[in-house]
mmCIF file of C-alpha atoms in Angstrom:
data_model
loop_
_atom_site.group_PDB
_atom_site.id
_atom_site.type_symbol
_atom_site.label_atom_id
_atom_site.label_comp_id
_atom_site.label_asym_id
_atom_site.label_seq_id
_atom_site.Cartn_x
_atom_site.Cartn_y
_atom_site.Cartn_z
ATOM 1 C CA GLN A 19 -134.966 109.546 -72.189
ATOM 2 C CA VAL A 20 -136.564 112.148 -69.971
ATOM 3 C CA GLN A 21 -135.183 112.328 -66.441
ATOM 4 C CA LEU A 22 -136.201 114.439 -63.471
ATOM 5 C CA GLN A 23 -133.991 115.597 -60.611
ATOM 6 C CA GLU A 24 -135.143 117.340 -57.449
ATOM 7 C CA SER A 25 -132.852 119.768 -55.644
ATOM 8 C CA GLY A 26 -133.071 121.988 -52.592
ATOM 9 C CA PRO A 27 -132.344 122.169 -48.856
ATOM 10 C CA GLY A 28 -132.754 118.976 -46.884
ATOM 11 C CA LEU A 29 -133.494 120.830 -43.652
ATOM 12 C CA VAL A 30 -135.994 123.634 -43.154
ATOM 13 C CA LYS A 31 -136.905 125.381 -39.910
ATOM 14 C CA PRO A 32 -140.498 125.457 -38.669
ATOM 15 C CA SER A 33 -142.541 128.435 -39.937
ATOM 16 C CA GLU A 34 -140.138 128.968 -42.846
ATOM 17 C CA THR A 35 -140.669 128.274 -46.541
ATOM 18 C CA LEU A 36 -139.639 125.012 -48.179
ATOM 19 C CA SER A 37 -138.249 125.554 -51.689
ATOM 20 C CA LEU A 38 -137.464 122.800 -54.187
ATOM 21 C CA THR A 39 -136.614 122.734 -57.875
ATOM 22 C CA CYS A 40 -137.087 119.955 -60.389
ATOM 23 C CA THR A 41 -134.816 119.936 -63.427
ATOM 24 C CA VAL A 42 -136.040 118.157 -66.539
ATOM 25 C CA SER A 43 -133.348 116.640 -68.754
ATOM 26 C CA GLY A 44 -133.478 114.621 -71.953
ATOM 27 C CA GLY A 45 -136.608 116.367 -73.158
ATOM 28 C CA SER A 46 -138.550 119.603 -73.151
ATOM 29 C CA ILE A 47 -140.735 120.828 -70.334
ATOM 30 C CA SER A 48 -143.130 122.189 -72.946
ATOM 31 C CA SER A 49 -146.481 120.608 -73.740
ATOM 32 C CA TYR A 50 -146.690 118.702 -70.465
ATOM 33 C CA TYR A 51 -148.127 119.012 -66.992
ATOM 34 C CA TRP A 52 -145.714 118.588 -64.086
ATOM 35 C CA SER A 53 -146.578 117.640 -60.520
ATOM 36 C CA TRP A 54 -145.150 117.573 -57.043
ATOM 37 C CA ILE A 55 -145.971 114.610 -54.785
ATOM 38 C CA ARG A 56 -144.760 113.917 -51.272
ATOM 39 C CA GLN A 57 -144.477 110.948 -48.935
ATOM 40 C CA PRO A 58 -144.017 111.293 -45.165
ATOM 41 C CA PRO A 59 -141.715 108.657 -43.660
ATOM 42 C CA GLY A 60 -143.442 105.276 -43.590
ATOM 43 C CA LYS A 61 -146.663 106.661 -45.062
ATOM 44 C CA GLY A 62 -148.447 106.926 -48.378
ATOM 45 C CA LEU A 63 -148.315 109.351 -51.287
ATOM 46 C CA GLU A 64 -149.918 112.790 -51.335
ATOM 47 C CA TRP A 65 -150.367 114.846 -54.478
ATOM 48 C CA ILE A 66 -149.385 118.490 -53.854
ATOM 49 C CA GLY A 67 -150.221 120.159 -57.155
ATOM 50 C CA TYR A 68 -149.406 120.560 -60.811
ATOM 51 C CA ILE A 69 -148.299 123.194 -63.267
ATOM 52 C CA TYR A 70 -148.732 123.256 -67.029
ATOM 53 C CA TYR A 71 -145.725 124.484 -69.004
ATOM 54 C CA SER A 72 -147.734 127.602 -69.844
ATOM 55 C CA GLY A 73 -147.985 128.410 -66.135
ATOM 56 C CA SER A 74 -151.504 127.358 -65.189
ATOM 57 C CA THR A 75 -151.676 125.554 -61.855
ATOM 58 C CA ASN A 76 -153.923 123.503 -59.623
ATOM 59 C CA TYR A 77 -153.270 122.538 -56.025
ATOM 60 C CA ASN A 78 -154.402 120.024 -53.444
ATOM 61 C CA PRO A 79 -157.175 121.831 -51.539
ATOM 62 C CA SER A 80 -155.635 120.780 -48.218
ATOM 63 C CA LEU A 81 -152.378 122.596 -49.057
ATOM 64 C CA LYS A 82 -153.623 125.310 -51.396
ATOM 65 C CA SER A 83 -153.166 128.210 -48.992
ATOM 66 C CA ARG A 84 -149.456 127.426 -48.549
ATOM 67 C CA VAL A 85 -148.361 126.136 -51.971
ATOM 68 C CA THR A 86 -146.939 127.878 -55.011
ATOM 69 C CA ILE A 87 -145.676 126.008 -58.060
ATOM 70 C CA SER A 88 -143.887 127.906 -60.818
ATOM 71 C CA VAL A 89 -142.139 127.053 -64.085
ATOM 72 C CA ASP A 90 -139.069 128.369 -65.890
ATOM 73 C CA THR A 91 -139.186 127.027 -69.422
ATOM 74 C CA SER A 92 -135.860 128.650 -70.328
ATOM 75 C CA LYS A 93 -134.162 126.478 -67.716
ATOM 76 C CA ASN A 94 -136.413 123.440 -68.199
ATOM 77 C CA GLN A 95 -137.270 123.603 -64.505
ATOM 78 C CA PHE A 96 -140.292 123.867 -62.280
ATOM 79 C CA SER A 97 -140.335 124.698 -58.604
ATOM 80 C CA LEU A 98 -142.273 124.207 -55.393
ATOM 81 C CA LYS A 99 -142.658 126.609 -52.513
ATOM 82 C CA LEU A 100 -144.468 125.526 -49.356
ATOM 83 C CA SER A 101 -144.818 128.202 -46.709
ATOM 84 C CA SER A 102 -145.235 128.082 -42.926
ATOM 85 C CA VAL A 103 -143.920 124.552 -42.671
ATOM 86 C CA THR A 104 -144.304 122.346 -39.615
ATOM 87 C CA ALA A 105 -142.983 118.917 -38.675
ATOM 88 C CA ALA A 106 -145.973 117.438 -40.522
ATOM 89 C CA ASP A 107 -144.385 118.620 -43.775
ATOM 90 C CA THR A 108 -141.371 116.358 -43.246
ATOM 91 C CA ALA A 109 -141.397 114.005 -46.219
ATOM 92 C CA VAL A 110 -139.712 112.769 -49.353
ATOM 93 C CA TYR A 111 -140.719 115.172 -52.105
ATOM 94 C CA TYR A 112 -141.011 113.849 -55.645
ATOM 95 C CA CYS A 113 -141.441 115.691 -58.901
ATOM 96 C CA ALA A 114 -143.181 113.831 -61.684
ATOM 97 C CA ARG A 115 -144.270 114.267 -65.263
ATOM 98 C CA ASP A 116 -148.047 114.457 -65.218
ATOM 99 C CA ASP A 117 -148.827 113.043 -68.625
ATOM 100 C CA LEU A 118 -152.187 113.946 -70.100
ATOM 101 C CA TYR A 119 -152.751 112.663 -73.601
ATOM 102 C CA CYS A 120 -155.789 112.089 -75.720
ATOM 103 C CA THR A 121 -156.348 109.544 -78.437
ATOM 104 C CA ASN A 122 -159.464 108.425 -80.287
ATOM 105 C CA GLY A 123 -161.583 110.797 -78.243
ATOM 106 C CA VAL A 124 -160.400 109.445 -74.879
ATOM 107 C CA CYS A 125 -157.987 111.270 -72.572
ATOM 108 C CA TYR A 126 -155.638 109.492 -70.192
ATOM 109 C CA ARG A 127 -153.640 110.910 -67.317
ATOM 110 C CA ALA A 128 -150.937 109.455 -65.049
ATOM 111 C CA PHE A 129 -147.584 110.233 -63.483
ATOM 112 C CA ASP A 130 -145.357 108.420 -65.940
ATOM 113 C CA ILE A 131 -141.878 109.681 -65.049
ATOM 114 C CA TRP A 132 -140.651 110.398 -61.514
ATOM 115 C CA GLY A 133 -137.611 111.967 -59.971
ATOM 116 C CA GLN A 134 -135.685 109.963 -57.392
ATOM 117 C CA GLY A 135 -137.100 112.088 -54.577
ATOM 118 C CA THR A 136 -135.483 114.343 -52.013
ATOM 119 C CA MET A 137 -135.925 114.116 -48.245
ATOM 120 C CA VAL A 138 -136.903 117.342 -46.522
ATOM 121 C CA THR A 139 -136.907 117.496 -42.749
ATOM 122 C CA VAL A 140 -138.612 120.303 -40.861
ATOM 123 C CA SER A 141 -136.811 120.870 -37.595
ATOM 124 C CA SER A 142 -135.229 123.652 -35.607
ATOM 125 C CA GLU B 274 -162.637 115.142 -52.786
ATOM 126 C CA ILE B 275 -162.628 111.550 -54.007
ATOM 127 C CA VAL B 276 -161.210 109.105 -51.466
ATOM 128 C CA LEU B 277 -159.591 105.889 -52.658
ATOM 129 C CA THR B 278 -159.603 102.946 -50.260
ATOM 130 C CA GLN B 279 -157.298 100.040 -51.009
ATOM 131 C CA SER B 280 -157.670 96.537 -49.638
ATOM 132 C CA PRO B 281 -156.227 94.525 -48.163
ATOM 133 C CA GLY B 282 -153.625 96.577 -46.339
ATOM 134 C CA THR B 283 -151.161 93.708 -46.562
ATOM 135 C CA LEU B 284 -151.213 90.642 -48.782
ATOM 136 C CA SER B 285 -148.972 87.719 -47.793
ATOM 137 C CA LEU B 286 -148.321 85.404 -50.729
ATOM 138 C CA SER B 287 -145.679 83.086 -52.118
ATOM 139 C CA PRO B 288 -143.844 83.487 -55.434
ATOM 140 C CA GLY B 289 -145.896 81.999 -58.246
ATOM 141 C CA GLU B 290 -149.216 82.813 -56.578
ATOM 142 C CA ARG B 291 -151.839 85.205 -57.904
ATOM 143 C CA ALA B 292 -152.300 88.596 -56.254
ATOM 144 C CA THR B 293 -155.553 90.522 -56.397
ATOM 145 C CA LEU B 294 -155.525 94.100 -55.103
ATOM 146 C CA SER B 295 -158.641 96.234 -54.737
ATOM 147 C CA CYS B 296 -159.148 99.983 -55.009
ATOM 148 C CA ARG B 297 -162.559 101.418 -54.171
ATOM 149 C CA ALA B 298 -163.513 105.049 -54.784
ATOM 150 C CA SER B 299 -165.896 107.109 -52.651
ATOM 151 C CA GLN B 300 -167.635 108.236 -55.856
ATOM 152 C CA SER B 301 -167.460 107.291 -59.500
ATOM 153 C CA VAL B 302 -164.079 107.784 -61.139
ATOM 154 C CA SER B 303 -163.274 108.163 -64.811
ATOM 155 C CA SER B 304 -161.553 104.926 -65.802
ATOM 156 C CA SER B 305 -159.218 106.786 -68.123
ATOM 157 C CA TYR B 306 -157.859 108.685 -65.146
ATOM 158 C CA LEU B 307 -157.244 105.667 -62.868
ATOM 159 C CA ALA B 308 -153.644 104.455 -62.510
ATOM 160 C CA TRP B 309 -151.638 101.956 -60.487
ATOM 161 C CA TYR B 310 -148.060 102.348 -59.239
ATOM 162 C CA GLN B 311 -145.486 100.042 -57.692
ATOM 163 C CA GLN B 312 -143.060 101.292 -55.062
ATOM 164 C CA LYS B 313 -140.086 99.410 -53.675
ATOM 165 C CA PRO B 314 -138.207 100.540 -50.526
ATOM 166 C CA GLY B 315 -136.050 103.582 -51.119
ATOM 167 C CA GLN B 316 -137.313 104.038 -54.659
ATOM 168 C CA ALA B 317 -139.711 106.343 -56.411
ATOM 169 C CA PRO B 318 -143.036 104.894 -57.496
ATOM 170 C CA ARG B 319 -143.223 103.380 -60.974
ATOM 171 C CA LEU B 320 -146.249 103.593 -63.247
ATOM 172 C CA LEU B 321 -147.702 100.141 -63.957
ATOM 173 C CA ILE B 322 -151.206 100.718 -65.299
ATOM 174 C CA TYR B 323 -152.976 103.772 -66.707
ATOM 175 C CA GLY B 324 -156.499 104.151 -67.949
ATOM 176 C CA ALA B 325 -157.486 101.422 -65.463
ATOM 177 C CA SER B 326 -156.325 98.626 -67.780
ATOM 178 C CA SER B 327 -153.468 99.728 -70.060
ATOM 179 C CA ARG B 328 -149.969 98.623 -69.185
ATOM 180 C CA ALA B 329 -147.290 101.294 -69.168
ATOM 181 C CA THR B 330 -144.214 100.887 -71.330
ATOM 182 C CA GLY B 331 -142.053 97.951 -70.306
ATOM 183 C CA ILE B 332 -144.496 96.495 -67.781
ATOM 184 C CA PRO B 333 -144.736 92.674 -67.959
ATOM 185 C CA ASP B 334 -148.034 91.154 -69.018
ATOM 186 C CA ARG B 335 -148.452 89.382 -65.673
ATOM 187 C CA PHE B 336 -149.739 92.777 -64.458
ATOM 188 C CA SER B 337 -153.296 93.591 -65.436
ATOM 189 C CA GLY B 338 -155.878 96.144 -64.381
ATOM 190 C CA SER B 339 -159.636 96.153 -64.581
ATOM 191 C CA GLY B 340 -162.706 97.863 -63.242
ATOM 192 C CA SER B 341 -164.914 100.869 -63.692
ATOM 193 C CA GLY B 342 -167.032 103.302 -61.723
ATOM 194 C CA THR B 343 -166.006 102.901 -58.100
ATOM 195 C CA ASP B 344 -164.306 99.474 -58.108
ATOM 196 C CA PHE B 345 -160.933 98.762 -59.636
ATOM 197 C CA THR B 346 -158.565 95.790 -59.427
ATOM 198 C CA LEU B 347 -154.888 95.196 -60.036
ATOM 199 C CA THR B 348 -154.003 91.560 -60.657
ATOM 200 C CA ILE B 349 -150.549 90.034 -60.714
ATOM 201 C CA SER B 350 -151.035 86.625 -62.321
ATOM 202 C CA ARG B 351 -147.908 84.913 -61.008
ATOM 203 C CA LEU B 352 -145.808 86.703 -58.442
ATOM 204 C CA GLU B 353 -142.132 87.027 -59.235
ATOM 205 C CA PRO B 354 -139.613 87.803 -56.449
ATOM 206 C CA GLU B 355 -139.271 91.379 -57.732
ATOM 207 C CA ASP B 356 -143.029 91.998 -57.419
ATOM 208 C CA PHE B 357 -143.017 92.144 -53.621
ATOM 209 C CA ALA B 358 -143.579 95.841 -53.012
ATOM 210 C CA VAL B 359 -146.235 98.414 -52.133
ATOM 211 C CA TYR B 360 -148.895 99.208 -54.729
ATOM 212 C CA TYR B 361 -150.907 102.425 -54.954
ATOM 213 C CA CYS B 362 -153.948 103.315 -56.984
ATOM 214 C CA GLN B 363 -154.417 106.949 -58.010
ATOM 215 C CA GLN B 364 -157.089 108.988 -59.733
ATOM 216 C CA TYR B 365 -157.525 112.438 -61.207
ATOM 217 C CA GLY B 366 -160.935 113.974 -60.610
ATOM 218 C CA SER B 367 -161.809 117.620 -61.223
ATOM 219 C CA SER B 368 -158.117 118.141 -61.992
ATOM 220 C CA THR B 369 -157.213 117.048 -58.464
ATOM 221 C CA GLY B 370 -155.163 113.955 -57.815
ATOM 222 C CA THR B 371 -155.592 111.505 -54.956
ATOM 223 C CA PHE B 372 -153.843 108.274 -54.021
ATOM 224 C CA GLY B 373 -155.051 105.247 -52.131
ATOM 225 C CA GLN B 374 -153.233 104.381 -48.933
ATOM 226 C CA GLY B 375 -151.410 101.453 -50.520
ATOM 227 C CA THR B 376 -151.355 97.656 -50.383
ATOM 228 C CA LYS B 377 -148.166 95.918 -49.346
ATOM 229 C CA VAL B 378 -147.519 92.593 -51.063
ATOM 230 C CA GLU B 379 -145.143 90.636 -48.870
ATOM 231 C CA ILE B 380 -143.522 87.241 -49.086
ATOM 232 C CA LYS B 381 -145.357 84.608 -47.093
#
């Protein structure tokens, strides 16, 4: 079955760029959307943005100016870059398969497979 | 941006009881893009319901979803010990995703 695994530094300094990678195993990255979602300690979930395997993206308007999501289909990976980080960006970062499928004229969309999450702390 | 408001914030119930969780949207949401997730401490969220009322693969039938427009409900018919967790609703509107703030279902 498809599994996702986040990787990247657990500590990032303020004003620097947070970089994470999600590796997809057990299936192809093609034909799907893929999202990044984060969760500050003790708080709720925040959608960061998605990328389609072809490279098209869409971001949360509140983060859009600082976010870049990219895909490497040859490695079955997609990545997140978040620039100019502050302590408010400290969170568990999840990657997720953003499944959009259509049947009988109706389209459905949900995050059906998640990585285990990786904690990123922003601190000097 | 569509805001999802979940209520109550915390639900204190005993095993075997019925849980009813509410998710209200600030404007109409496409039902096919409304989902519910369960999250236990230290774990990633798990998809329970998509399309407002369809159970995801492997989800027990004690979980059910309903609603349309701006009002959606997740019902757990008889709480099992493993159901005590935080539940989030989520929607996709204009290709932008938003989550509710969550409802914690705790043991009374």
